[in-house]
mmCIF file of C-alpha atoms and ligand atoms in Angstrom:
data_model
loop_
_atom_site.group_PDB
_atom_site.id
_atom_site.type_symbol
_atom_site.label_atom_id
_atom_site.label_comp_id
_atom_site.label_asym_id
_atom_site.label_seq_id
_atom_site.Cartn_x
_atom_site.Cartn_y
_atom_site.Cartn_z
ATOM 1 C CA MET A 345 -7.872 -1.573 12.280
ATOM 2 C CA GLN A 346 -9.820 -4.745 12.352
ATOM 3 C CA ASP A 347 -8.671 -8.270 10.894
ATOM 4 C CA ARG A 348 -9.933 -8.866 7.641
ATOM 5 C CA MET A 349 -13.662 -7.260 7.313
ATOM 6 C CA ARG A 350 -16.062 -9.479 5.588
ATOM 7 C CA PRO A 351 -16.132 -8.122 2.458
ATOM 8 C CA LEU A 352 -19.756 -6.751 0.373
ATOM 9 C CA ILE A 353 -19.756 -7.965 -3.242
ATOM 10 C CA ALA A 354 -22.807 -5.863 -4.506
ATOM 11 C CA GLY A 355 -24.624 -6.304 -8.544
ATOM 12 C CA ASN A 356 -25.471 -3.068 -9.817
ATOM 13 C CA TRP A 357 -27.804 -3.888 -12.834
ATOM 14 C CA LYS A 358 -28.787 0.061 -13.608
ATOM 15 C CA MET A 359 -31.874 -0.166 -16.091
ATOM 16 C CA ASN A 360 -31.043 -3.720 -17.017
ATOM 17 C CA GLY A 361 -33.399 -6.587 -16.638
ATOM 18 C CA THR A 362 -37.564 -7.304 -16.870
ATOM 19 C CA GLY A 363 -38.858 -10.883 -15.417
ATOM 20 C CA ALA A 364 -36.235 -12.892 -17.367
ATOM 21 C CA ALA A 365 -33.522 -10.857 -15.312
ATOM 22 C CA LEU A 366 -35.051 -12.609 -11.936
ATOM 23 C CA GLU A 367 -33.629 -16.677 -13.406
ATOM 24 C CA GLN A 368 -30.528 -14.629 -12.743
ATOM 25 C CA ILE A 369 -31.157 -14.505 -8.701
ATOM 26 C CA ALA A 370 -32.523 -17.929 -8.781
ATOM 27 C CA LYS A 371 -29.312 -19.665 -10.517
ATOM 28 C CA LEU A 372 -26.752 -17.248 -8.239
ATOM 29 C CA LYS A 373 -28.651 -18.780 -5.849
ATOM 30 C CA THR A 374 -27.961 -22.519 -6.592
ATOM 31 C CA LEU A 375 -24.901 -21.357 -7.052
ATOM 32 C CA LEU A 376 -23.713 -19.786 -3.684
ATOM 33 C CA GLU A 377 -25.692 -22.918 -1.701
ATOM 34 C CA GLU A 378 -23.900 -25.003 -4.062
ATOM 35 C CA ALA A 379 -20.548 -23.494 -2.860
ATOM 36 C CA GLY A 380 -21.765 -23.959 0.148
ATOM 37 C CA ASN A 381 -19.807 -21.262 3.408
ATOM 38 C CA ILE A 382 -19.073 -17.686 1.280
ATOM 39 C CA GLU A 383 -16.543 -15.289 3.022
ATOM 40 C CA SER A 384 -18.088 -12.540 1.336
ATOM 41 C CA ASP A 385 -21.883 -10.358 1.452
ATOM 42 C CA VAL A 386 -23.704 -10.732 -1.743
ATOM 43 C CA LEU A 387 -25.772 -7.542 -2.826
ATOM 44 C CA VAL A 388 -28.609 -7.280 -6.089
ATOM 45 C CA CYS A 389 -29.378 -4.145 -6.721
ATOM 46 C CA PRO A 390 -31.993 -4.189 -9.384
ATOM 47 C CA PRO A 391 -34.180 -1.707 -11.625
ATOM 48 C CA ALA A 392 -36.924 -0.634 -9.145
ATOM 49 C CA THR A 393 -39.512 -2.565 -10.303
ATOM 50 C CA LEU A 394 -37.747 -6.177 -10.381
ATOM 51 C CA LEU A 395 -36.740 -5.161 -6.019
ATOM 52 C CA HIS A 396 -39.509 -7.079 -4.370
ATOM 53 C CA ARG A 397 -39.790 -9.854 -7.142
ATOM 54 C CA ALA A 398 -36.614 -10.077 -6.766
ATOM 55 C CA ALA A 399 -36.363 -10.399 -2.880
ATOM 56 C CA GLN A 400 -39.271 -12.772 -2.833
ATOM 57 C CA SER A 401 -36.117 -14.846 -5.184
ATOM 58 C CA ALA A 402 -33.638 -14.046 -3.194
ATOM 59 C CA GLU A 403 -35.551 -15.639 0.374
ATOM 60 C CA GLY A 404 -33.677 -17.794 2.015
ATOM 61 C CA SER A 405 -30.998 -17.523 0.375
ATOM 62 C CA PRO A 406 -27.411 -14.924 1.613
ATOM 63 C CA ILE A 407 -28.365 -12.769 -1.836
ATOM 64 C CA ARG A 408 -29.701 -9.519 -0.262
ATOM 65 C CA ILE A 409 -31.867 -7.043 -2.274
ATOM 66 C CA GLY A 410 -30.887 -2.608 -2.905
ATOM 67 C CA GLY A 411 -32.330 0.345 -4.654
ATOM 68 C CA GLN A 412 -29.711 2.190 -7.058
ATOM 69 C CA ASP A 413 -31.610 5.381 -5.848
ATOM 70 C CA CYS A 414 -34.051 7.493 -3.426
ATOM 71 C CA HIS A 415 -36.056 10.413 -2.781
ATOM 72 C CA SER A 416 -34.825 12.595 -0.148
ATOM 73 C CA ASN A 417 -38.697 12.712 1.383
ATOM 74 C CA PRO A 418 -40.339 9.328 2.056
ATOM 75 C CA ASN A 419 -43.418 10.395 -0.049
ATOM 76 C CA GLY A 420 -44.982 12.890 -1.745
ATOM 77 C CA ALA A 421 -46.096 14.824 -4.409
ATOM 78 C CA HIS A 422 -43.071 13.920 -6.405
ATOM 79 C CA THR A 423 -43.854 11.738 -9.532
ATOM 80 C CA GLY A 424 -41.603 9.311 -11.303
ATOM 81 C CA ASP A 425 -39.526 9.301 -7.781
ATOM 82 C CA VAL A 426 -38.916 6.026 -5.176
ATOM 83 C CA SER A 427 -38.540 7.071 -1.124
ATOM 84 C CA ALA A 428 -36.554 4.903 0.376
ATOM 85 C CA THR A 429 -39.731 3.896 2.870
ATOM 86 C CA MET A 430 -41.024 2.463 -0.782
ATOM 87 C CA LEU A 431 -38.124 -0.111 -1.384
ATOM 88 C CA PHE A 432 -37.720 -0.694 2.272
ATOM 89 C CA ASP A 433 -40.434 -1.816 2.098
ATOM 90 C CA ALA A 434 -39.945 -3.817 -1.168
ATOM 91 C CA GLY A 435 -37.331 -6.020 0.606
ATOM 92 C CA ALA A 436 -34.675 -3.853 0.248
ATOM 93 C CA SER A 437 -31.689 -4.041 3.061
ATOM 94 C CA HIS A 438 -29.602 -1.403 0.936
ATOM 95 C CA VAL A 439 -29.776 1.113 -1.481
ATOM 96 C CA ILE A 440 -26.866 3.065 -3.524
ATOM 97 C CA LEU A 441 -26.877 6.369 -3.346
ATOM 98 C CA GLY A 442 -24.782 9.322 -5.921
ATOM 99 C CA HIS A 443 -23.941 6.953 -8.514
ATOM 100 C CA SER A 444 -22.042 9.202 -10.914
ATOM 101 C CA GLU A 445 -24.694 8.257 -13.610
ATOM 102 C CA ARG A 446 -26.805 10.125 -10.511
ATOM 103 C CA ARG A 447 -24.634 12.812 -10.763
ATOM 104 C CA THR A 448 -24.644 13.369 -14.632
ATOM 105 C CA ASP A 449 -27.993 12.210 -15.574
ATOM 106 C CA HIS A 450 -29.726 13.596 -13.200
ATOM 107 C CA GLY A 451 -27.837 16.778 -12.126
ATOM 108 C CA GLU A 452 -27.136 15.112 -8.072
ATOM 109 C CA THR A 453 -25.009 17.718 -5.911
ATOM 110 C CA SER A 454 -23.317 15.730 -3.369
ATOM 111 C CA GLN A 455 -25.736 17.894 -1.040
ATOM 112 C CA ALA A 456 -28.552 16.479 -2.233
ATOM 113 C CA VAL A 457 -27.022 12.897 -2.536
ATOM 114 C CA ASN A 458 -26.454 13.912 1.843
ATOM 115 C CA GLU A 459 -30.344 14.573 2.035
ATOM 116 C CA LYS A 460 -31.275 11.472 0.298
ATOM 117 C CA VAL A 461 -28.498 9.696 2.836
ATOM 118 C CA GLN A 462 -30.510 10.521 5.395
ATOM 119 C CA ALA A 463 -33.866 9.548 4.231
ATOM 120 C CA ALA A 464 -31.935 6.361 3.646
ATOM 121 C CA LEU A 465 -31.377 5.875 7.581
ATOM 122 C CA SER A 466 -34.401 6.698 8.388
ATOM 123 C CA ALA A 467 -35.982 4.635 6.837
ATOM 124 C CA GLY A 468 -33.668 2.081 7.946
ATOM 125 C CA LEU A 469 -31.349 1.055 4.837
ATOM 126 C CA ILE A 470 -27.756 1.102 4.863
ATOM 127 C CA PRO A 471 -26.724 3.513 1.930
ATOM 128 C CA ILE A 472 -23.541 3.200 0.039
ATOM 129 C CA VAL A 473 -22.282 6.077 -1.150
ATOM 130 C CA CYS A 474 -20.863 6.295 -4.647
ATOM 131 C CA VAL A 475 -17.760 9.040 -4.884
ATOM 132 C CA GLY A 476 -14.963 9.311 -8.096
ATOM 133 C CA GLU A 477 -12.855 11.783 -10.274
ATOM 134 C CA THR A 478 -13.442 11.922 -13.828
ATOM 135 C CA GLU A 479 -10.980 11.151 -16.010
ATOM 136 C CA ALA A 480 -9.774 15.010 -16.940
ATOM 137 C CA GLN A 481 -9.466 15.545 -12.363
ATOM 138 C CA ARG A 482 -7.847 12.719 -12.464
ATOM 139 C CA LEU A 483 -4.735 13.748 -15.329
ATOM 140 C CA ASP A 484 -4.900 17.199 -13.644
ATOM 141 C CA GLY A 485 -4.117 15.585 -10.162
ATOM 142 C CA THR A 486 -6.812 16.779 -8.891
ATOM 143 C CA ALA A 487 -8.812 13.143 -7.587
ATOM 144 C CA ASN A 488 -7.925 12.735 -4.286
ATOM 145 C CA GLN A 489 -9.353 16.925 -3.246
ATOM 146 C CA VAL A 490 -12.511 15.912 -5.730
ATOM 147 C CA VAL A 491 -13.234 13.256 -3.646
ATOM 148 C CA ASN A 492 -12.627 14.611 -0.634
ATOM 149 C CA GLU A 493 -15.076 17.444 -1.634
ATOM 150 C CA GLN A 494 -17.917 14.912 -2.377
ATOM 151 C CA LEU A 495 -17.433 13.073 1.167
ATOM 152 C CA SER A 496 -17.243 15.985 3.033
ATOM 153 C CA THR A 497 -20.398 16.859 1.853
ATOM 154 C CA SER A 498 -22.223 14.063 1.405
ATOM 155 C CA LEU A 499 -22.719 11.866 3.759
ATOM 156 C CA PRO A 500 -24.568 13.951 6.960
ATOM 157 C CA ASP A 501 -22.213 14.127 10.858
ATOM 158 C CA ASN A 502 -24.761 11.212 11.535
ATOM 159 C CA PHE A 503 -23.595 8.626 9.090
ATOM 160 C CA GLY A 504 -21.263 8.033 11.692
ATOM 161 C CA LYS A 505 -23.335 6.242 14.029
ATOM 162 C CA THR A 506 -24.206 3.863 11.585
ATOM 163 C CA ARG A 507 -22.418 1.060 9.171
ATOM 164 C CA ILE A 508 -20.789 3.209 6.645
ATOM 165 C CA ILE A 509 -20.127 2.276 3.104
ATOM 166 C CA ILE A 510 -18.579 4.165 0.831
ATOM 167 C CA ALA A 511 -17.571 2.887 -3.763
ATOM 168 C CA TYR A 512 -15.154 4.741 -5.040
ATOM 169 C CA GLU A 513 -15.450 4.528 -8.309
ATOM 170 C CA PRO A 514 -13.573 6.685 -10.627
ATOM 171 C CA VAL A 515 -15.950 7.521 -13.674
ATOM 172 C CA TRP A 516 -13.671 6.961 -16.764
ATOM 173 C CA ALA A 517 -13.311 3.591 -15.385
ATOM 174 C CA ILE A 518 -17.222 2.224 -15.171
ATOM 175 C CA GLY A 519 -18.362 0.674 -18.247
ATOM 176 C CA THR A 520 -15.410 1.450 -20.726
ATOM 177 C CA GLY A 521 -12.650 -1.900 -19.495
ATOM 178 C CA ARG A 522 -10.086 0.194 -17.880
ATOM 179 C CA THR A 523 -9.332 0.553 -14.395
ATOM 180 C CA PRO A 524 -7.238 1.824 -12.473
ATOM 181 C CA THR A 525 -3.637 0.596 -11.143
ATOM 182 C CA LEU A 526 -4.092 -1.930 -8.197
ATOM 183 C CA ASP A 527 -1.383 1.565 -6.508
ATOM 184 C CA ASP A 528 -3.898 4.590 -7.720
ATOM 185 C CA ILE A 529 -6.692 2.429 -5.470
ATOM 186 C CA ALA A 530 -4.885 1.764 -2.897
ATOM 187 C CA GLN A 531 -3.729 5.116 -2.573
ATOM 188 C CA MET A 532 -7.130 6.525 -3.030
ATOM 189 C CA HIS A 533 -9.011 3.987 -0.649
ATOM 190 C CA ALA A 534 -6.266 4.577 2.289
ATOM 191 C CA HIS A 535 -6.753 8.045 1.731
ATOM 192 C CA ILE A 536 -10.698 8.299 1.964
ATOM 193 C CA ARG A 537 -10.101 5.842 4.970
ATOM 194 C CA THR A 538 -7.645 8.247 6.210
ATOM 195 C CA LEU A 539 -10.980 11.201 5.913
ATOM 196 C CA LEU A 540 -13.658 9.225 6.950
ATOM 197 C CA VAL A 541 -11.620 8.227 10.388
ATOM 198 C CA SER A 542 -10.689 12.126 10.401
ATOM 199 C CA ARG A 543 -14.329 12.870 10.776
ATOM 200 C CA PHE A 544 -16.089 9.376 12.499
ATOM 201 C CA GLY A 545 -13.676 7.634 14.401
ATOM 202 C CA SER A 546 -13.508 3.949 14.848
ATOM 203 C CA THR A 547 -16.614 4.152 12.556
ATOM 204 C CA GLY A 548 -14.914 5.384 10.031
ATOM 205 C CA GLU A 549 -12.029 2.126 10.825
ATOM 206 C CA ASN A 550 -14.485 0.024 10.497
ATOM 207 C CA ALA A 551 -15.923 1.171 6.859
ATOM 208 C CA LEU A 552 -16.247 -1.135 3.743
ATOM 209 C CA LEU A 553 -14.502 0.769 0.646
ATOM 210 C CA LEU A 554 -15.842 -0.780 -2.238
ATOM 211 C CA TYR A 555 -13.931 -0.432 -5.307
ATOM 212 C CA GLY A 556 -16.325 -0.321 -8.609
ATOM 213 C CA GLY A 557 -15.380 0.477 -12.208
ATOM 214 C CA SER A 558 -14.950 -2.579 -14.933
ATOM 215 C CA VAL A 559 -14.383 -5.532 -12.238
ATOM 216 C CA LYS A 560 -15.093 -8.701 -13.770
ATOM 217 C CA PRO A 561 -14.289 -11.662 -13.084
ATOM 218 C CA SER A 562 -10.582 -11.415 -14.325
ATOM 219 C CA ASN A 563 -9.092 -8.834 -12.450
ATOM 220 C CA ALA A 564 -11.472 -9.375 -9.617
ATOM 221 C CA GLU A 565 -9.084 -11.132 -7.413
ATOM 222 C CA GLU A 566 -6.070 -8.558 -7.989
ATOM 223 C CA ILE A 567 -8.318 -5.613 -6.735
ATOM 224 C CA LEU A 568 -10.133 -7.230 -3.983
ATOM 225 C CA GLY A 569 -6.488 -8.382 -2.562
ATOM 226 C CA THR A 570 -5.755 -4.676 -2.678
ATOM 227 C CA ALA A 571 -5.132 -2.647 0.384
ATOM 228 C CA ASP A 572 -8.022 -1.369 1.989
ATOM 229 C CA VAL A 573 -10.400 -2.733 -0.422
ATOM 230 C CA ASN A 574 -13.609 -4.460 1.376
ATOM 231 C CA GLY A 575 -15.578 -5.551 -1.779
ATOM 232 C CA ALA A 576 -16.773 -4.154 -5.139
ATOM 233 C CA LEU A 577 -19.695 -2.533 -7.054
ATOM 234 C CA VAL A 578 -20.405 -4.079 -10.073
ATOM 235 C CA GLY A 579 -21.949 -3.183 -12.915
ATOM 236 C CA GLY A 580 -21.928 -5.023 -15.987
ATOM 237 C CA ALA A 581 -20.268 -7.704 -14.770
ATOM 238 C CA SER A 582 -23.116 -8.673 -12.212
ATOM 239 C CA LEU A 583 -25.483 -9.046 -15.024
ATOM 240 C CA LEU A 584 -25.411 -12.950 -15.245
ATOM 241 C CA ALA A 585 -25.020 -14.647 -12.397
ATOM 242 C CA ASN A 586 -21.865 -17.298 -13.660
ATOM 243 C CA ASP A 587 -19.635 -13.605 -13.694
ATOM 244 C CA PHE A 588 -21.120 -12.342 -10.541
ATOM 245 C CA PHE A 589 -20.696 -15.293 -8.798
ATOM 246 C CA SER A 590 -16.705 -15.618 -9.887
ATOM 247 C CA ILE A 591 -16.168 -11.974 -8.994
ATOM 248 C CA ILE A 592 -18.174 -13.002 -5.282
ATOM 249 C CA VAL A 593 -15.464 -15.872 -4.683
ATOM 250 C CA ALA A 594 -12.554 -14.449 -5.672
ATOM 251 C CA THR A 595 -12.533 -12.687 -2.116
HETATM 252 P P1 LIG B 759 -18.977 -1.454 -14.571
HETATM 253 O O1 LIG B 759 -20.350 -0.541 -13.524
HETATM 254 O O2 LIG B 759 -18.854 -2.361 -13.506
HETATM 255 O O3 LIG B 759 -20.249 -1.501 -15.297
HETATM 256 O O4 LIG B 759 -17.600 -0.615 -14.434
HETATM 257 C C1 LIG B 759 -19.964 0.232 -12.154
HETATM 258 C C2 LIG B 759 -20.251 0.855 -11.718
HETATM 259 O O5 LIG B 759 -20.810 1.827 -12.633
HETATM 260 O O6 LIG B 759 -21.370 0.293 -10.328
#
């Protein structure tokens, strides 16, 4: 593997934020400017309604803007959906796909995620593909197998030609304040790395593996210092610029 990869700290605002939340982008921009040389890439994924304004607020800063989901078609009769092309047009560079809340709330299968990844790639977006086991799966010892199946189906073959970003998010750690042990995180990231290298070769070696699930200022440094963790996907703690900034500088 190459020397240290430039980490990515991505914020997932989920279904939180109206226009007033754009202040947090402005604040983050100021904090990053004041800090000068930051060692990570920074991404904020606001709700779709804020995406364009967030991209405008972030202009001239290192903050990139991403979507939280996209449809697998570029356009058409799909009421309420947003396509990857539209996200790109609104100023997004990335899109989160297959988040466990999408898999649970909307019954998204790994096959559906695969189609969305292809749509994102065609639209010029970098997909961040989420995988992770439930608590029952962790307890019955099938976590590796579950992640294996999610990854093998969610990732299309042509993913190997582009930058791969995977977020390992144990479902039971999301929004709960609980996190796996550092050893468990390291073990799962090593497992994911092995799977990606065997399927995609050097692109897999250089894939960014983010950890997500209750990352906060108090645990960011140790999590981000864990082997094979190349960044974080942060939910709750990304909503306030000060907290998110503390995580960004913990890399
Ligand atoms: P959390 O969410 O940081 O609030 O646990 C993470 C995520 O769902 O991406």
